[in-house]
Amino acid sequence: MLEELTTKKKVVGLKQTRRAVTEGCAERVYVARDADPALTEPLLQICRSQGIHAVEGHSMKELGRACAIAVGTAAAAVLAK
């Protein structure tokens, strides 16, 4: 599943991911398991309320690598077409 971050259109970072979810542009959201819950929990709540599948379980480093950035990221979203 993480491969779709390398091949599909995406946004990276908490702010951009939250914006994509609230605007209805996100198809799937990835949230890092080792990110600060105080930052990620509000995003997960928005995902639940919007009915968007949120994938947890990858590290910040893994998400960053999948998004082709040099640093880790707490969240990323695959955008709907």
XYZ file of N, CA and C in Angstrom:
243
model
N 0.806 -1.201 0.000
C 0.000 0.000 0.000
C 0.851 1.267 0.000
N 1.946 1.223 0.709
C 2.816 2.401 0.825
C 3.371 2.816 -0.538
N 3.418 1.879 -1.489
C 3.944 2.165 -2.820
C 3.146 3.255 -3.533
N 1.851 3.384 -3.191
C 1.049 4.388 -3.879
C 1.537 5.810 -3.594
N 2.278 5.996 -2.505
C 2.843 7.313 -2.220
C 3.954 7.661 -3.200
N 4.555 6.662 -3.809
C 5.616 6.932 -4.781
C 5.062 7.133 -6.185
N 3.870 6.614 -6.455
C 3.368 6.629 -7.829
C 2.191 7.570 -8.066
N 1.427 7.875 -7.035
C 0.234 8.705 -7.220
C 0.468 10.132 -6.730
N -0.425 11.015 -7.105
C -0.365 12.406 -6.651
C -0.636 12.431 -5.149
N 0.136 13.238 -4.427
C 0.048 13.232 -2.965
C 0.359 14.596 -2.387
N 0.056 14.736 -1.107
C 0.523 15.868 -0.317
C 1.258 15.294 0.879
N 2.223 16.051 1.386
C 3.071 15.576 2.472
C 3.063 16.593 3.599
N 2.962 16.114 4.826
C 2.979 16.972 6.006
C 1.599 17.088 6.628
N 1.587 17.371 7.911
C 0.319 17.439 8.646
C -0.617 18.518 8.121
N -0.096 19.727 7.920
C -0.967 20.834 7.490
C -1.577 20.572 6.119
N -0.751 20.150 5.169
C -1.258 19.897 3.822
C -2.216 18.707 3.802
N -1.907 17.689 4.605
C -2.782 16.515 4.670
C -4.131 16.889 5.276
N -4.107 17.665 6.360
C -5.355 18.100 6.985
C -6.186 18.934 6.006
N -5.544 19.808 5.271
C -6.245 20.634 4.284
C -6.876 19.760 3.192
N -6.145 18.769 2.710
C -6.664 17.878 1.669
C -7.872 17.091 2.179
N -7.828 16.667 3.436
C -8.948 15.914 4.014
C -10.174 16.807 4.165
N -9.988 18.003 4.713
C -11.136 18.884 4.948
C -11.741 19.389 3.643
N -10.930 19.496 2.596
C -11.443 19.936 1.302
C -12.007 18.784 0.465
N -11.914 17.563 1.002
C -12.457 16.409 0.289
C -11.592 15.912 -0.849
N -10.320 16.248 -0.829
C -9.408 15.853 -1.913
C -8.642 14.569 -1.619
N -8.618 14.135 -0.373
C -7.810 12.975 0.011
C -8.574 11.676 -0.207
N -7.864 10.713 -0.762
C -8.423 9.383 -0.981
C -8.040 8.464 0.176
N -6.778 8.548 0.601
C -6.273 7.742 1.703
C -5.221 8.559 2.440
N -5.159 8.407 3.755
C -4.215 9.153 4.583
C -3.293 8.172 5.292
N -2.020 8.509 5.321
C -1.024 7.729 6.048
C -0.555 8.559 7.235
N -0.556 7.961 8.419
C -0.130 8.642 9.641
C 0.969 7.805 10.285
N 2.077 8.442 10.622
C 3.215 7.739 11.213
C 2.900 7.305 12.643
N 3.294 6.084 12.966
C 3.035 5.538 14.304
C 3.890 6.210 15.371
N 5.050 6.759 14.973
C 5.948 7.365 15.947
C 5.844 8.891 15.996
N 4.833 9.436 15.361
C 4.600 10.888 15.427
C 3.879 11.225 16.728
N 3.958 12.468 17.127
C 3.329 12.939 18.361
C 1.806 12.800 18.264
N 1.194 12.006 19.149
C -0.261 11.817 19.114
C -1.044 13.120 19.277
N -0.475 14.086 19.951
C -1.162 15.371 20.114
C -1.346 16.058 18.759
N -0.487 15.743 17.809
C -0.592 16.315 16.473
C -1.406 15.433 15.526
N -1.262 14.130 15.666
C -1.906 13.224 14.713
C -3.347 12.871 15.072
N -3.685 12.881 16.338
C -5.044 12.495 16.735
C -6.123 13.404 16.139
N -5.935 14.726 16.119
C -6.951 15.569 15.467
C -7.122 15.219 13.981
N -6.037 14.898 13.298
C -6.121 14.496 11.896
C -6.903 13.193 11.757
N -6.629 12.242 12.636
C -7.353 10.965 12.587
C -8.848 11.160 12.847
N -9.194 12.079 13.743
C -10.606 12.360 14.013
C -11.289 12.959 12.787
N -10.600 13.851 12.092
C -11.160 14.441 10.870
C -11.355 13.352 9.818
N -10.375 12.464 9.695
C -10.491 11.355 8.734
C -11.708 10.496 9.043
N -11.903 10.166 10.319
C -13.068 9.349 10.704
C -14.365 10.070 10.368
N -14.433 11.356 10.652
C -15.671 12.098 10.393
C -15.950 12.254 8.896
N -14.879 12.275 8.072
C -15.034 12.402 6.622
C -15.158 11.045 5.932
N -14.959 9.964 6.692
C -15.029 8.619 6.115
C -13.823 8.264 5.257
N -12.680 8.839 5.570
C -11.458 8.578 4.819
C -10.611 7.565 5.577
N -10.165 6.536 4.855
C -9.355 5.481 5.453
C -7.985 6.025 5.843
N -7.619 5.880 7.108
C -6.313 6.311 7.601
C -5.481 5.075 7.918
N -4.298 5.004 7.338
C -3.384 3.884 7.528
C -2.339 4.291 8.551
N -2.248 3.520 9.616
C -1.226 3.755 10.637
C -0.305 2.545 10.659
N 0.892 2.703 11.164
C 1.771 1.549 11.273
C 3.150 1.742 10.685
N 3.331 2.754 9.870
C 4.648 3.033 9.310
C 5.323 4.121 10.135
N 6.641 4.133 10.115
C 7.380 5.158 10.849
C 7.452 6.451 10.029
N 7.830 7.524 10.691
C 7.994 8.807 10.004
C 9.059 8.683 8.910
N 10.115 7.966 9.211
C 11.199 7.779 8.250
C 10.701 7.018 7.019
N 9.920 5.959 7.228
C 9.376 5.176 6.112
C 8.450 6.024 5.241
N 7.602 6.826 5.880
C 6.700 7.690 5.116
C 7.483 8.732 4.313
N 8.489 9.322 4.931
C 9.307 10.298 4.229
C 10.006 9.685 3.024
N 10.549 8.493 3.204
C 11.232 7.808 2.111
C 10.246 7.494 0.982
N 9.048 7.022 1.324
C 8.037 6.706 0.311
C 7.604 7.955 -0.454
N 7.645 9.100 0.208
C 7.251 10.367 -0.426
C 8.416 11.041 -1.139
N 9.566 10.398 -1.135
C 10.772 10.903 -1.799
C 11.253 12.228 -1.220
N 11.198 12.334 0.120
C 11.760 13.512 0.778
C 12.876 13.050 1.708
N 13.785 13.946 2.040
C 14.981 13.597 2.797
C 14.748 13.469 4.295
N 13.580 13.874 4.769
C 13.274 13.818 6.199
C 12.006 12.994 6.413
N 11.756 12.658 7.661
C 10.525 11.941 7.980
C 9.327 12.870 7.944
N 8.155 12.271 7.867
C 6.933 13.068 7.905
C 5.899 12.365 8.774
N 5.100 13.139 9.467
C 4.078 12.584 10.344
C 2.857 12.113 9.572
N 2.606 12.721 8.406
C 1.408 12.363 7.641
C 1.598 12.664 6.164
N 0.864 11.910 5.378
C 0.818 12.127 3.930
C -0.535 11.636 3.441
N -0.992 12.183 2.336
C -2.281 11.771 1.789
C -2.166 11.546 0.286
N -2.791 10.466 -0.161
C -2.935 10.222 -1.594
C -4.169 10.975 -2.023
N -4.036 11.754 -3.081
C -5.148 12.594 -3.533
C -6.064 11.835 -4.486
N -7.330 12.144 -4.391
C -8.315 11.574 -5.303
C -8.082 12.164 -6.679
N -8.435 11.441 -7.679
C -8.207 11.891 -9.062
C -9.036 13.064 -9.438
